[in-house]
């Protein structure tokens, strides 16, 4: 049995963190696409890159932040509204967490308080075990 | 004598009289009834045993007859010794005799005697050949079944009895005698049986010569065939007339025949007083005597009388108590009435006799009260008039005196006060702080230089305007609230708020507001002192914002270190050697501490900025404590600590923010574990109290030094003794815990002794926490 590799879009502006996340996800069997701003992320999606799951930081390069991206992706008319989103951010203010969860993100992690493998294990547990 | 005592005495005497009378009758009747019951028991018991003995002997006689009639006996007797068949028949008969022995444990020998009187066969082979021709069981046994009375058997003096029966041929001719020898054990059992009348009950048999043939309960078996008795029972029993009657009719009707009860009160063979009876046994010419010591019967009667007497005493006691209570109920209202009358007699017309019963005494009490009330009305009418006139005269006099004194005083004071007031006014006028006077309704009446400087309004332009002119609209309600409070006579001190300058800019102020009173204490206005706290506010805000921002900024690089260290440790960049792994683990641990510190600092800044949220929901504190103890399990194990918990099983869920409560309990538990040396003890109690839940965490740890106990809840404070030890800590935990607990209207305190241990107590009201919106939650 060969497991299908999931593709994940990682949105994170801090380069060192982005590299670490990318490396760990690839080690864990994901195809990784990275973006450092909201526009970059939307470009990938519009280009038709097949994304199974999104890893999202709150602060991103440029004026738009993670919340702006989520509000677009989860809009009623959005073709991407079913993609699960995992927010991984250090700005854990309650109202932000509440906003994210209201928009329908799957889960919220505080970077400093979680290990990468914990977060990745949660994501993997959430995704259905698809076979080729 | 008091009524109560009278009632009691009379009833007691009559009661004792009745009880004694009843006791006497009961005593007489019970004694008679007991006596007659014992007599009839003794009689019936004696006769029953006698019948049993008779049946027993009859049974044994028929056994002997049946045995002797067996064909094998006859065949044996008819076979000549010289015949070829003899040995076989002899063997057969020997076996038969031994088997016969096995049928009855009291049977110890079965033998056969031929017509010459010689024993020809026996279960005991040593007896064969004995000459029995002169023995009466041979002589009488030839003629028919014969019971040989109890005798000493030669040569061993064994006490035994025997039964003999003839062995007969087909034509009725006697061929020999079959003899069965018994020990009398079963006879003893039948006679002695079970005792029902007490220890001294005794049943025994005597033979025709008045010798014992069964043991005496008092003297044992040695009396058998050796001691003769000459008692009334023994003599009566062998009275020829009685013998003849029983032989013919049995025991029925004997009482009528002898014309007495057959119960004898006399002395027995020990010369002891007894009650007894007897039965003649015609088959063997024996007598069965049954008796019991009269002293034992008396003892029984005495016991009965004692029980009855003590019951009488008890009943009397009960009666006395009940009587005392009843008489109290009756006499109490009477006593009250008489006391009340005495008090009223002394002149206290306000006294009300308190009797609530509905009987005649109650009516009497009420009439008494009515009478007193009428009396009082009459009196007070007179008294009032006298009082009024007297006080009018006194008032007039003192008013005059006061007026004179006041005039003198005022003249003196005016000069002093004038100087004082001028002095005070000049201080106020030139003060840095804004000092504002206003009416109770908030109309400005005075405005000093400080106020002019602070708000930009001049005194003459603002005087007469509402105080709301210097507040932004969102604070109007607050002002109304303050004025309302002050009008109630309350003071407000150092209240931080926001006000508006003339140019519209806002200003942070701390205000103290107090009512102004005239000399009579009446509120005539409101004074406000306001201080500009813009600078302090700015510094404070900058400080906390700095911490908050710095913490956020710190978390990003900390996450990077965390994640890379984690990946290296996981071998994502190639396998590490042992040393590398160890060093990297230290980096990782150090970084974790930094994350914890930053989280704590963030919590502190949120507490100080007031931006933390409280989101209550029904929470079970015990569940939280259990999960935290689980998290600490490895550390507890490593330090070999004994952790005991006492969790209230009926603890209700309370409405608190689970995250905050978790933080509180986590800090207390981890402190206890961290600051207790190896093999120490930690006790965790969570119990429900009247209006709150008490969390108690006690350890046997290092303790807090006495001189530093007042600083323990201070931010960043760590006690000297634990700083010297190899322990990690930020000094922020207890500060955060205290803030959270007090925000929830709870309390926190502790007891501690250095090197003995510390106990922390936290109470959280059962009503839970109040919801508080905030931008941040505490981590």
XYZ file of C-alpha atoms in Angstrom, chain B residues 187-622:
436
model
C -29.505 -48.527 81.943
C -27.545 -45.700 83.613
C -28.284 -43.431 80.673
C -31.987 -44.206 80.698
C -32.255 -43.579 84.427
C -30.078 -40.508 84.724
C -31.127 -38.883 81.429
C -31.233 -35.157 81.096
C -31.796 -32.855 84.106
C -34.591 -30.312 83.867
C -35.072 -29.119 87.410
C -31.595 -27.801 88.159
C -28.231 -29.147 89.181
C -29.472 -31.079 92.176
C -32.003 -33.139 90.252
C -31.143 -36.796 90.630
C -32.653 -40.073 89.339
C -31.395 -43.470 90.407
C -32.444 -47.072 90.835
C -32.275 -49.218 93.952
C -32.821 -52.941 94.107
C -35.109 -54.928 96.281
C -32.608 -54.696 99.140
C -32.499 -50.880 98.828
C -28.949 -50.884 97.479
C -27.987 -48.494 94.686
C -27.761 -50.146 91.301
C -27.171 -46.973 89.268
C -24.695 -44.242 90.283
C -25.480 -41.460 92.712
C -25.014 -37.966 91.201
C -23.268 -36.922 94.382
C -21.285 -40.020 95.349
C -20.554 -41.629 91.970
C -20.476 -45.299 90.984
C -18.775 -46.518 94.185
C -22.185 -46.713 95.910
C -23.470 -49.361 93.519
C -24.334 -52.557 95.437
C -22.419 -51.172 98.398
C -24.631 -48.479 99.889
C -28.068 -49.152 101.217
C -30.567 -46.294 101.699
C -33.356 -45.993 104.208
C -35.279 -42.927 103.073
C -38.994 -42.321 103.035
C -39.108 -42.726 99.264
C -37.269 -46.065 99.419
C -39.537 -47.388 102.150
C -42.775 -46.237 100.510
C -41.723 -47.787 97.218
C -41.407 -51.272 98.633
C -44.643 -51.039 100.605
C -46.287 -54.387 99.658
C -49.625 -52.725 98.931
C -48.085 -50.305 96.487
C -46.019 -53.119 94.927
C -49.089 -55.156 94.338
C -51.075 -52.251 92.877
C -48.348 -51.342 90.358
C -47.778 -54.959 89.395
C -51.490 -55.177 88.531
C -52.421 -51.692 87.260
C -49.216 -49.811 86.422
C -48.818 -46.261 87.713
C -52.202 -44.878 86.653
C -54.518 -44.303 89.606
C -51.768 -44.845 92.167
C -52.269 -41.378 93.592
C -55.881 -42.140 94.401
C -54.958 -45.584 95.680
C -52.314 -44.358 98.158
C -54.389 -41.289 98.892
C -51.479 -38.882 98.694
C -49.668 -36.878 95.985
C -46.808 -39.378 95.858
C -44.542 -36.325 96.310
C -42.410 -36.543 99.407
C -40.736 -33.706 101.269
C -38.064 -35.263 103.433
C -34.333 -35.926 103.776
C -32.324 -38.015 101.372
C -29.409 -40.434 101.935
C -27.075 -37.420 102.376
C -29.430 -36.091 105.043
C -30.235 -33.110 102.816
C -33.769 -31.721 102.503
C -35.352 -32.810 99.209
C -38.590 -33.041 97.308
C -38.879 -36.368 95.593
C -40.986 -39.232 94.300
C -40.557 -42.918 93.442
C -41.802 -45.616 91.116
C -41.800 -49.334 91.712
C -40.620 -51.414 88.749
C -42.325 -54.807 89.081
C -40.369 -56.693 86.379
C -37.133 -56.428 88.334
C -38.404 -55.436 91.775
C -36.488 -52.194 91.551
C -37.400 -48.720 92.628
C -36.721 -45.577 90.632
C -36.242 -42.541 92.850
C -36.338 -38.979 91.418
C -35.619 -35.992 93.616
C -34.366 -32.453 93.756
C -32.926 -30.425 96.647
C -35.584 -28.178 98.176
C -32.961 -25.413 98.525
C -32.644 -25.248 94.722
C -36.371 -24.783 94.368
C -36.246 -22.062 97.016
C -33.434 -20.385 95.125
C -35.580 -20.358 92.026
C -38.373 -18.768 93.959
C -36.018 -16.212 95.526
C -34.701 -15.278 92.086
C -38.236 -14.749 90.848
C -39.019 -12.523 93.839
C -35.865 -10.448 93.278
C -36.763 -9.912 89.595
C -40.255 -8.898 90.587
C -39.033 -6.519 93.298
C -36.535 -4.818 91.030
C -39.266 -4.372 88.441
C -41.401 -2.729 91.143
C -38.558 -0.353 92.058
C -38.055 0.494 88.404
C -41.746 1.143 87.897
C -41.766 3.378 90.988
C -38.790 5.341 89.676
C -40.479 5.777 86.306
C -43.615 6.853 88.076
C -41.687 9.392 90.139
C -40.077 10.921 87.035
C -43.345 11.091 85.122
C -45.111 12.427 88.197
C -42.439 15.065 88.689
C -42.778 16.178 85.079
C -46.550 16.288 85.236
C -46.592 18.134 88.514
C -44.098 20.599 87.064
C -46.392 21.275 84.123
C -49.257 21.893 86.521
C -47.335 23.904 89.070
C -45.192 25.999 86.698
C -47.991 28.356 85.591
C -49.156 28.664 89.214
C -45.635 29.542 90.279
C -45.377 32.079 87.457
C -48.659 33.610 88.503
C -47.514 33.979 92.106
C -44.116 35.407 91.072
C -45.811 37.819 88.679
C -48.178 38.962 91.393
C -45.216 39.611 93.701
C -43.422 41.691 91.028
C -46.516 43.752 90.262
C -47.077 44.249 93.960
C -43.635 45.856 94.160
C -44.757 48.449 91.628
C -43.583 47.154 88.262
C -46.713 47.655 86.228
C -44.963 46.808 82.967
C -44.643 43.188 83.993
C -46.704 40.811 81.911
C -47.394 37.351 83.268
C -46.508 34.896 80.557
C -48.937 31.982 80.748
C -50.067 30.579 77.449
C -52.169 27.642 78.613
C -55.863 27.559 77.791
C -57.033 26.230 81.128
C -58.306 27.995 84.233
C -54.823 29.053 85.259
C -54.295 30.641 81.834
C -57.538 32.596 82.252
C -56.457 33.719 85.664
C -53.136 34.938 84.232
C -54.851 36.887 81.482
C -57.270 38.553 83.900
C -54.266 39.480 86.010
C -52.539 41.078 83.016
C -55.672 43.047 82.129
C -55.956 44.315 85.658
C -52.302 45.421 85.642
C -52.756 47.229 82.313
C -55.727 49.177 83.641
C -53.772 50.064 86.744
C -50.849 51.267 84.627
C -53.019 53.523 82.450
C -54.404 55.200 85.508
C -50.955 55.731 86.991
C -49.248 56.976 83.829
C -51.888 59.641 83.233
C -50.924 61.285 86.489
C -47.216 60.758 86.053
C -47.143 62.255 82.542
C -48.630 65.540 83.640
C -46.127 65.949 86.463
C -43.230 65.133 84.135
C -44.302 67.591 81.446
C -44.505 70.501 83.788
C -41.177 69.734 85.445
C -39.259 69.394 82.180
C -40.679 72.643 80.776
C -39.218 74.529 83.727
C -35.819 72.796 83.379
C -35.682 73.451 79.614
C -36.300 77.126 79.979
C -33.557 77.442 82.513
C -30.882 75.602 80.548
C -31.738 77.383 77.294
C -31.026 80.666 78.986
C -27.705 79.459 80.300
C -26.652 78.113 76.907
C -27.478 81.311 75.104
C -25.300 83.272 77.417
C -22.329 80.948 77.019
C -22.691 80.779 73.255
C -22.619 84.506 72.853
C -19.390 84.701 74.808
C -17.793 81.878 72.815
C -18.722 83.263 69.464
C -17.162 86.559 70.268
C -13.911 84.795 71.112
C -13.914 82.365 68.179
C -14.731 84.792 65.440
C -11.313 86.384 65.642
C -9.409 83.029 65.626
C -11.474 81.478 62.874
C -11.153 84.536 60.719
C -7.367 84.206 60.786
C -7.411 80.443 60.273
C -9.759 80.538 57.331
C -7.741 83.184 55.555
C -4.590 81.135 56.007
C -6.184 77.928 54.689
C -7.742 79.689 51.741
C -4.411 81.056 50.653
C -2.851 77.556 50.713
C -5.686 76.110 48.662
C -5.651 78.977 46.233
C -1.997 78.527 45.324
C -1.872 74.666 45.399
C -0.478 72.674 42.450
C -3.491 70.346 42.596
C -6.834 71.388 41.244
C -9.105 72.091 44.209
C -12.708 72.444 43.145
C -15.771 73.191 45.222
C -19.215 72.437 43.924
C -22.769 72.018 45.079
C -24.284 68.621 45.733
C -25.741 68.862 42.210
C -22.303 69.444 40.678
C -22.460 73.203 40.055
C -18.944 74.643 40.416
C -18.644 77.137 43.281
C -14.894 77.517 43.700
C -11.923 76.925 41.358
C -8.303 77.425 42.450
C -5.168 78.266 40.465
C -4.229 74.582 40.163
C -7.556 73.928 38.470
C -7.085 76.879 36.131
C -3.715 75.492 35.083
C -4.870 71.909 34.724
C -8.099 72.437 32.781
C -7.476 75.807 31.057
C -10.671 77.421 32.396
C -10.423 80.633 34.504
C -12.261 80.703 37.822
C -14.742 83.416 36.830
C -15.656 81.843 33.503
C -16.413 78.371 34.944
C -18.015 79.311 38.235
C -21.735 78.449 38.214
C -21.331 75.868 35.409
C -21.792 72.096 35.735
C -18.730 70.022 36.552
C -19.501 67.962 33.450
C -17.925 70.705 31.369
C -14.512 69.211 32.227
C -15.434 65.614 31.401
C -15.749 63.712 28.131
C -19.373 62.599 27.511
C -18.574 58.930 28.285
C -17.678 59.961 31.856
C -20.969 61.803 32.606
C -22.468 58.730 34.157
C -19.382 58.278 36.311
C -19.729 61.863 37.601
C -23.391 61.327 38.487
C -22.386 58.209 40.313
C -19.644 59.998 42.273
C -21.963 62.896 43.237
C -24.569 60.440 44.366
C -22.089 58.618 46.582
C -20.745 61.802 48.126
C -24.262 63.039 48.800
C -24.617 59.903 50.906
C -21.665 61.106 52.981
C -19.081 58.794 51.421
C -15.581 59.747 50.287
C -13.769 58.710 47.128
C -10.003 58.613 47.178
C -7.394 58.478 44.414
C -9.825 57.478 41.753
C -8.048 57.317 38.357
C -10.128 58.650 35.488
C -10.058 60.901 32.421
C -11.077 64.577 32.150
C -11.263 67.085 29.286
C -9.401 70.414 29.035
C -10.859 73.577 27.654
C -9.053 72.915 24.336
C -10.742 69.481 24.120
C -7.602 67.419 24.876
C -7.966 64.616 27.393
C -6.038 64.376 30.649
C -5.428 61.468 33.043
C -6.274 62.510 36.580
C -6.502 60.978 40.001
C -9.348 62.536 41.991
C -10.345 62.505 45.638
C -13.871 63.666 46.362
C -15.362 64.408 49.793
C -18.544 65.951 51.123
C -18.307 69.461 52.746
C -20.308 69.703 55.955
C -21.434 72.599 58.089
C -20.918 72.611 61.846
C -24.127 70.615 62.311
C -22.845 67.882 60.003
C -25.201 68.697 57.149
C -23.758 68.270 53.633
C -23.603 71.643 51.946
C -21.325 70.857 49.050
C -18.648 68.725 47.485
C -14.890 69.251 47.343
C -12.680 67.662 44.733
C -8.908 67.516 44.610
C -7.530 66.405 41.235
C -3.917 65.486 40.399
C -2.528 65.248 36.905
C -1.291 61.659 36.475
C -0.668 61.787 32.725
C 3.032 61.243 33.217
C 2.707 58.306 35.571
C 0.157 56.743 33.257
C 2.408 57.166 30.258
C 5.394 55.641 32.004
C 3.313 52.724 33.253
C 1.786 52.098 29.889
C 5.126 52.337 28.118
C 6.592 49.908 30.577
C 3.910 47.265 30.191
C 3.668 47.731 26.458
C 7.407 47.267 26.308
C 7.172 44.021 28.174
C 4.287 42.889 26.029
C 5.952 43.796 22.764
C 9.318 42.477 23.811
C 7.677 39.236 24.800
C 6.044 38.862 21.413
C 9.245 39.676 19.649
C 11.147 37.284 21.895
C 8.810 34.424 21.147
C 9.663 34.307 17.446
C 13.398 33.655 17.875
C 12.590 31.354 20.803
C 10.329 29.325 18.525
C 13.133 29.143 15.943
C 15.599 27.845 18.553
C 13.001 25.424 19.850
C 12.142 23.978 16.495
C 15.682 23.686 15.187
C 16.890 22.098 18.411
C 13.936 19.730 18.214
C 14.790 18.760 14.639
C 18.461 18.256 15.423
C 17.578 16.126 18.426
C 15.192 14.096 16.272
C 18.104 13.353 13.946
C 16.535 15.213 11.041
C 19.973 16.573 10.053
C 21.874 13.377 10.656
C 22.607 11.212 13.657
C 24.153 12.991 16.675
C 26.692 11.488 18.988
C 25.960 11.189 22.686
C 27.715 14.379 23.689
C 26.128 16.449 20.922
C 22.749 15.142 21.883
C 23.353 16.017 25.547
C 24.508 19.580 24.790
C 21.634 20.146 22.443
C 19.194 18.886 25.031
C 20.606 21.549 27.415
C 20.036 24.187 24.724
C 16.492 22.943 24.279
C 15.797 22.901 28.057
C 17.296 26.359 28.513
C 15.134 27.653 25.742
C 12.034 26.085 27.287
C 12.799 27.996 30.472
C 13.065 31.157 28.458
C 9.655 30.429 26.869
C 8.170 29.936 30.334
C 9.724 33.182 31.550
C 8.392 35.100 28.576
C 4.949 33.578 29.078
C 5.014 34.623 32.728
C 6.172 38.130 31.875
C 3.361 38.402 29.341
C 0.861 37.300 31.974
C 2.192 39.907 34.382
C 1.926 42.640 31.801
C -1.632 41.587 30.984
C -2.558 41.615 34.629
C -1.048 45.053 35.072
C -2.616 46.418 31.920
C -5.912 44.877 32.948
C -6.269 43.284 29.551
C -6.658 39.672 30.540
C -9.947 37.950 29.880
C -11.974 35.837 32.281
C -14.202 33.278 30.583
C -16.055 31.289 33.245
C -17.702 27.968 32.550
C -18.697 25.055 34.829
C -15.422 23.520 35.938
C -14.432 20.689 38.228
C -11.333 21.758 40.185
C -10.561 18.172 41.215
